[in-house]
Amino acid sequence: MIDGLRRPVLTILMLALLSACATSPSSRFYTLTPLPEAAGRGADIRGGDLAIGIGPVVFPQFLDRPQLVVRDGSNRLELEEFNRWGGTLQDDFLRVWGENLGYLLNTSRILILPSEARLPLDFRITAEVVSFEGRRGDEATLKVRWAVMDQRLEQSLVAREDLYRCPVASAPRQNQSPSGPAAGMMAAADASEAMVAAMSRCLGRFSQDVAEALRQLPKPRPPEPDFF
């Protein structure tokens, strides 16, 4: 008799579990975007006066994860389990940074380091990202220490630490928006997309500052040939 009572209860529990799994939200994937004017312009750039190596870029361990990281308070971080990077944040940062610099400096000779390619470089840019995250409905921040190196002399020509703050735009309201849990999920997705867009703007401003610093540096002279 007891076994007969257990079966319906177990069946109900299994159905409830399957129903919960069926309604679990699907993951959304995000990427950083280049400067609006740089998007899609890579194919228009051929050659260039400068050959630039970028990297390595060091990220803090708390950002080395697939989920978007949101700062919630001064000392608290929150992981958005269903909002994730399409690849890794570090690779995405390098990809967009390289695309921005290629456009700003009008060169296709951008090498992401480390690389197996052998290209004589005029400058190498290294960076340490101290923080790169956002607050929902507030702002995204990028704090980065970076240096421009003379590739031939292995000496630092520029060394800086910069902080960028970019407001997170409010998501536009839809005329016919869903209600209930679906509305909450859509609002969270819109907030995350706005935050990633603000992070992209911070990376764009950083790219512009790096490009301006490179423009002010004299191009290194080629090494003198050795005669014996």
mmCIF file of C-alpha atoms in Angstrom:
data_model
loop_
_atom_site.group_PDB
_atom_site.id
_atom_site.type_symbol
_atom_site.label_atom_id
_atom_site.label_comp_id
_atom_site.label_asym_id
_atom_site.label_seq_id
_atom_site.Cartn_x
_atom_site.Cartn_y
_atom_site.Cartn_z
ATOM 1 C CA MET A 1 0.000 0.000 0.000
ATOM 2 C CA ILE A 2 2.833 2.351 0.859
ATOM 3 C CA ASP A 3 4.545 1.618 -2.451
ATOM 4 C CA GLY A 4 1.309 2.414 -4.224
ATOM 5 C CA LEU A 5 1.243 5.842 -2.591
ATOM 6 C CA ARG A 6 4.879 6.533 -3.390
ATOM 7 C CA ARG A 7 4.534 6.072 -7.128
ATOM 8 C CA PRO A 8 2.088 8.979 -7.721
ATOM 9 C CA VAL A 9 4.174 11.237 -5.479
ATOM 10 C CA LEU A 10 7.381 10.393 -7.349
ATOM 11 C CA THR A 11 5.612 10.910 -10.665
ATOM 12 C CA ILE A 12 4.425 14.357 -9.591
ATOM 13 C CA LEU A 13 7.931 15.317 -8.431
ATOM 14 C CA MET A 14 9.476 14.159 -11.701
ATOM 15 C CA LEU A 15 6.923 16.097 -13.742
ATOM 16 C CA ALA A 16 7.573 19.228 -11.684
ATOM 17 C CA LEU A 17 11.315 18.858 -12.184
ATOM 18 C CA LEU A 18 10.935 18.399 -15.939
ATOM 19 C CA SER A 19 8.624 21.404 -16.107
ATOM 20 C CA ALA A 20 11.169 23.560 -14.254
ATOM 21 C CA CYS A 21 13.938 22.452 -16.627
ATOM 22 C CA ALA A 22 11.777 23.167 -19.650
ATOM 23 C CA THR A 23 11.166 26.744 -18.509
ATOM 24 C CA SER A 24 14.793 27.514 -17.564
ATOM 25 C CA PRO A 25 16.016 30.608 -19.441
ATOM 26 C CA SER A 26 18.465 30.019 -22.259
ATOM 27 C CA SER A 27 21.890 31.631 -22.157
ATOM 28 C CA ARG A 28 22.544 34.829 -24.096
ATOM 29 C CA PHE A 29 25.982 35.519 -25.551
ATOM 30 C CA TYR A 30 27.647 38.916 -26.012
ATOM 31 C CA THR A 31 30.688 40.396 -27.710
ATOM 32 C CA LEU A 32 32.408 43.748 -27.476
ATOM 33 C CA THR A 33 32.066 45.974 -30.526
ATOM 34 C CA PRO A 34 34.599 48.315 -32.176
ATOM 35 C CA LEU A 35 34.189 52.043 -32.662
ATOM 36 C CA PRO A 36 31.141 52.658 -34.900
ATOM 37 C CA GLU A 37 33.276 54.260 -37.584
ATOM 38 C CA ALA A 38 35.753 51.355 -37.456
ATOM 39 C CA ALA A 39 33.186 48.580 -37.814
ATOM 40 C CA GLY A 40 33.579 46.801 -41.135
ATOM 41 C CA ARG A 41 36.443 49.038 -42.287
ATOM 42 C CA GLY A 42 39.206 46.439 -41.927
ATOM 43 C CA ALA A 43 38.867 45.324 -45.541
ATOM 44 C CA ASP A 44 39.374 48.940 -46.689
ATOM 45 C CA ILE A 45 42.811 49.271 -45.047
ATOM 46 C CA ARG A 46 45.878 47.971 -46.841
ATOM 47 C CA GLY A 47 49.397 48.218 -45.437
ATOM 48 C CA GLY A 48 50.207 51.317 -43.434
ATOM 49 C CA ASP A 49 53.216 53.195 -42.097
ATOM 50 C CA LEU A 50 53.232 51.539 -38.679
ATOM 51 C CA ALA A 51 53.578 47.919 -37.635
ATOM 52 C CA ILE A 52 52.226 47.458 -34.127
ATOM 53 C CA GLY A 53 52.172 44.488 -31.795
ATOM 54 C CA ILE A 54 49.563 44.471 -29.039
ATOM 55 C CA GLY A 55 49.812 42.211 -26.054
ATOM 56 C CA PRO A 56 50.123 40.448 -23.913
ATOM 57 C CA VAL A 57 47.136 41.827 -21.998
ATOM 58 C CA VAL A 58 46.815 40.644 -18.413
ATOM 59 C CA PHE A 59 43.345 40.403 -16.844
ATOM 60 C CA PRO A 60 42.474 39.914 -13.172
ATOM 61 C CA GLN A 61 41.391 36.396 -12.295
ATOM 62 C CA PHE A 62 37.886 37.463 -11.288
ATOM 63 C CA LEU A 63 37.193 38.456 -14.918
ATOM 64 C CA ASP A 64 38.599 35.218 -16.338
ATOM 65 C CA ARG A 65 35.242 33.445 -16.611
ATOM 66 C CA PRO A 66 32.519 32.979 -19.236
ATOM 67 C CA GLN A 67 29.812 34.918 -17.370
ATOM 68 C CA LEU A 68 29.381 38.676 -17.419
ATOM 69 C CA VAL A 69 30.650 40.161 -14.160
ATOM 70 C CA VAL A 70 28.584 42.934 -12.600
ATOM 71 C CA ARG A 71 29.807 45.022 -9.694
ATOM 72 C CA ASP A 72 27.143 45.189 -7.013
ATOM 73 C CA GLY A 73 28.523 47.532 -4.367
ATOM 74 C CA SER A 74 32.125 48.428 -3.625
ATOM 75 C CA ASN A 75 33.321 44.945 -2.698
ATOM 76 C CA ARG A 76 30.744 42.613 -4.178
ATOM 77 C CA LEU A 77 30.724 41.033 -7.629
ATOM 78 C CA GLU A 78 27.805 39.181 -9.198
ATOM 79 C CA LEU A 79 28.017 36.643 -12.019
ATOM 80 C CA GLU A 80 25.235 36.708 -14.606
ATOM 81 C CA GLU A 81 24.808 32.987 -15.141
ATOM 82 C CA PHE A 82 22.669 33.267 -18.285
ATOM 83 C CA ASN A 83 24.530 36.260 -19.790
ATOM 84 C CA ARG A 84 27.877 35.104 -21.132
ATOM 85 C CA TRP A 85 30.724 36.137 -23.415
ATOM 86 C CA GLY A 86 30.709 34.606 -26.864
ATOM 87 C CA GLY A 87 34.371 33.608 -26.408
ATOM 88 C CA THR A 88 36.610 34.940 -23.663
ATOM 89 C CA LEU A 89 36.693 38.545 -22.504
ATOM 90 C CA GLN A 90 40.467 38.678 -22.968
ATOM 91 C CA ASP A 91 40.347 37.511 -26.600
ATOM 92 C CA ASP A 92 37.425 39.824 -27.336
ATOM 93 C CA PHE A 93 39.273 42.776 -25.782
ATOM 94 C CA LEU A 94 42.342 42.128 -27.967
ATOM 95 C CA ARG A 95 40.267 41.636 -31.124
ATOM 96 C CA VAL A 96 38.339 44.893 -30.743
ATOM 97 C CA TRP A 97 41.376 46.854 -29.534
ATOM 98 C CA GLY A 98 43.300 45.731 -32.619
ATOM 99 C CA GLU A 99 40.432 46.633 -34.927
ATOM 100 C CA ASN A 100 40.112 50.084 -33.344
ATOM 101 C CA LEU A 101 43.847 50.799 -33.614
ATOM 102 C CA GLY A 102 43.964 49.597 -37.212
ATOM 103 C CA TYR A 103 41.267 52.100 -38.125
ATOM 104 C CA LEU A 104 42.606 54.995 -36.019
ATOM 105 C CA LEU A 105 46.166 54.605 -37.325
ATOM 106 C CA ASN A 106 45.187 53.537 -40.849
ATOM 107 C CA THR A 107 47.256 50.368 -40.791
ATOM 108 C CA SER A 108 46.513 46.705 -41.320
ATOM 109 C CA ARG A 109 49.870 45.756 -39.795
ATOM 110 C CA ILE A 110 48.477 44.901 -36.371
ATOM 111 C CA LEU A 111 49.819 41.776 -34.711
ATOM 112 C CA ILE A 112 48.179 40.307 -31.616
ATOM 113 C CA LEU A 113 50.870 38.863 -29.369
ATOM 114 C CA PRO A 114 51.961 36.226 -28.664
ATOM 115 C CA SER A 115 51.944 35.099 -32.274
ATOM 116 C CA GLU A 116 53.816 32.697 -34.500
ATOM 117 C CA ALA A 117 53.963 35.354 -37.232
ATOM 118 C CA ARG A 118 57.261 37.157 -37.737
ATOM 119 C CA LEU A 119 56.657 40.816 -38.525
ATOM 120 C CA PRO A 120 59.191 43.591 -37.861
ATOM 121 C CA LEU A 121 57.382 45.833 -35.384
ATOM 122 C CA ASP A 122 57.771 49.553 -34.809
ATOM 123 C CA PHE A 123 56.061 49.503 -31.417
ATOM 124 C CA ARG A 124 54.706 46.962 -28.982
ATOM 125 C CA ILE A 125 51.914 47.835 -26.547
ATOM 126 C CA THR A 126 51.409 45.901 -23.336
ATOM 127 C CA ALA A 127 48.512 46.340 -20.937
ATOM 128 C CA GLU A 128 47.348 45.245 -17.513
ATOM 129 C CA VAL A 129 43.590 45.527 -17.078
ATOM 130 C CA VAL A 130 42.907 46.352 -13.436
ATOM 131 C CA SER A 131 39.109 46.407 -13.763
ATOM 132 C CA PHE A 132 36.647 46.095 -16.624
ATOM 133 C CA GLU A 133 33.061 45.638 -15.521
ATOM 134 C CA GLY A 134 29.812 47.510 -15.158
ATOM 135 C CA ARG A 135 27.007 48.386 -12.778
ATOM 136 C CA ARG A 136 23.467 47.840 -14.021
ATOM 137 C CA GLY A 137 21.829 51.098 -14.998
ATOM 138 C CA ASP A 138 24.868 53.088 -13.871
ATOM 139 C CA GLU A 139 28.204 52.952 -15.669
ATOM 140 C CA ALA A 140 30.933 50.715 -17.036
ATOM 141 C CA THR A 141 34.530 51.254 -15.994
ATOM 142 C CA LEU A 142 37.865 50.349 -17.525
ATOM 143 C CA LYS A 143 41.017 50.874 -15.491
ATOM 144 C CA VAL A 144 44.167 49.910 -17.353
ATOM 145 C CA ARG A 145 47.922 50.283 -17.000
ATOM 146 C CA TRP A 146 49.648 50.289 -20.357
ATOM 147 C CA ALA A 147 53.018 50.946 -21.949
ATOM 148 C CA VAL A 148 54.396 51.537 -25.434
ATOM 149 C CA MET A 149 57.645 49.695 -25.969
ATOM 150 C CA ASP A 150 60.352 50.257 -28.545
ATOM 151 C CA GLN A 151 60.485 46.766 -29.982
ATOM 152 C CA ARG A 152 64.125 47.066 -31.059
ATOM 153 C CA LEU A 153 65.590 48.715 -27.968
ATOM 154 C CA GLU A 154 63.243 46.953 -25.518
ATOM 155 C CA GLN A 155 62.634 50.148 -23.595
ATOM 156 C CA SER A 156 59.454 51.877 -22.502
ATOM 157 C CA LEU A 157 58.545 55.030 -24.417
ATOM 158 C CA VAL A 158 55.176 55.661 -22.728
ATOM 159 C CA ALA A 159 53.841 54.314 -19.432
ATOM 160 C CA ARG A 160 50.404 55.336 -18.173
ATOM 161 C CA GLU A 161 47.454 54.341 -16.039
ATOM 162 C CA ASP A 162 44.033 55.502 -17.210
ATOM 163 C CA LEU A 163 40.484 55.185 -15.908
ATOM 164 C CA TYR A 164 37.441 55.401 -18.165
ATOM 165 C CA ARG A 165 33.828 55.701 -17.034
ATOM 166 C CA CYS A 166 31.050 55.242 -19.581
ATOM 167 C CA PRO A 167 27.362 55.649 -18.660
ATOM 168 C CA VAL A 168 25.069 52.703 -19.316
ATOM 169 C CA ALA A 169 22.262 53.878 -21.557
ATOM 170 C CA SER A 170 18.682 53.155 -20.517
ATOM 171 C CA ALA A 171 17.026 50.453 -22.594
ATOM 172 C CA PRO A 172 14.114 51.755 -24.702
ATOM 173 C CA ARG A 173 10.671 50.603 -23.625
ATOM 174 C CA GLN A 174 8.646 48.502 -26.015
ATOM 175 C CA ASN A 175 5.047 49.477 -26.779
ATOM 176 C CA GLN A 176 3.863 45.898 -26.407
ATOM 177 C CA SER A 177 6.056 44.345 -23.767
ATOM 178 C CA PRO A 178 5.361 40.994 -22.095
ATOM 179 C CA SER A 179 4.346 40.747 -18.471
ATOM 180 C CA GLY A 180 5.320 38.458 -15.636
ATOM 181 C CA PRO A 181 8.573 36.464 -15.632
ATOM 182 C CA ALA A 182 9.095 37.047 -19.368
ATOM 183 C CA ALA A 183 9.173 40.794 -18.758
ATOM 184 C CA GLY A 184 11.835 40.375 -16.082
ATOM 185 C CA MET A 185 13.989 38.220 -18.349
ATOM 186 C CA MET A 186 13.689 40.715 -21.217
ATOM 187 C CA ALA A 187 14.578 43.628 -18.936
ATOM 188 C CA ALA A 188 17.644 41.764 -17.654
ATOM 189 C CA ALA A 189 18.765 41.012 -21.222
ATOM 190 C CA ASP A 190 18.328 44.665 -22.237
ATOM 191 C CA ALA A 191 20.306 45.807 -19.186
ATOM 192 C CA SER A 192 23.156 43.419 -19.966
ATOM 193 C CA GLU A 193 23.287 44.485 -23.609
ATOM 194 C CA ALA A 194 23.405 48.154 -22.577
ATOM 195 C CA MET A 195 26.217 47.367 -20.130
ATOM 196 C CA VAL A 196 28.309 45.578 -22.785
ATOM 197 C CA ALA A 197 27.753 48.530 -25.146
ATOM 198 C CA ALA A 198 29.082 50.887 -22.448
ATOM 199 C CA MET A 199 32.119 48.629 -21.951
ATOM 200 C CA SER A 200 32.745 48.820 -25.711
ATOM 201 C CA ARG A 201 32.672 52.621 -25.537
ATOM 202 C CA CYS A 202 35.253 52.574 -22.737
ATOM 203 C CA LEU A 203 37.489 50.341 -24.847
ATOM 204 C CA GLY A 204 37.000 52.741 -27.776
ATOM 205 C CA ARG A 205 38.128 55.723 -25.686
ATOM 206 C CA PHE A 206 41.160 53.773 -24.498
ATOM 207 C CA SER A 207 41.999 52.895 -28.124
ATOM 208 C CA GLN A 208 41.807 56.580 -29.089
ATOM 209 C CA ASP A 209 44.229 57.567 -26.309
ATOM 210 C CA VAL A 210 46.700 54.855 -27.320
ATOM 211 C CA ALA A 211 46.489 55.907 -30.978
ATOM 212 C CA GLU A 212 47.090 59.551 -30.044
ATOM 213 C CA ALA A 213 50.153 58.602 -27.991
ATOM 214 C CA LEU A 214 51.562 56.617 -30.925
ATOM 215 C CA ARG A 215 51.023 59.524 -33.324
ATOM 216 C CA GLN A 216 53.184 61.739 -31.110
ATOM 217 C CA LEU A 217 56.103 59.316 -31.066
ATOM 218 C CA PRO A 218 58.767 59.429 -33.774
ATOM 219 C CA LYS A 219 58.867 56.266 -35.809
ATOM 220 C CA PRO A 220 61.878 54.194 -34.727
ATOM 221 C CA ARG A 221 64.754 54.092 -37.156
ATOM 222 C CA PRO A 222 65.632 50.734 -38.656
ATOM 223 C CA PRO A 223 68.646 49.088 -37.034
ATOM 224 C CA GLU A 224 72.039 49.867 -38.497
ATOM 225 C CA PRO A 225 73.561 46.961 -40.403
ATOM 226 C CA ASP A 226 76.521 45.248 -38.792
ATOM 227 C CA PHE A 227 79.763 45.293 -40.772
ATOM 228 C CA PHE A 228 82.619 42.978 -39.990
#
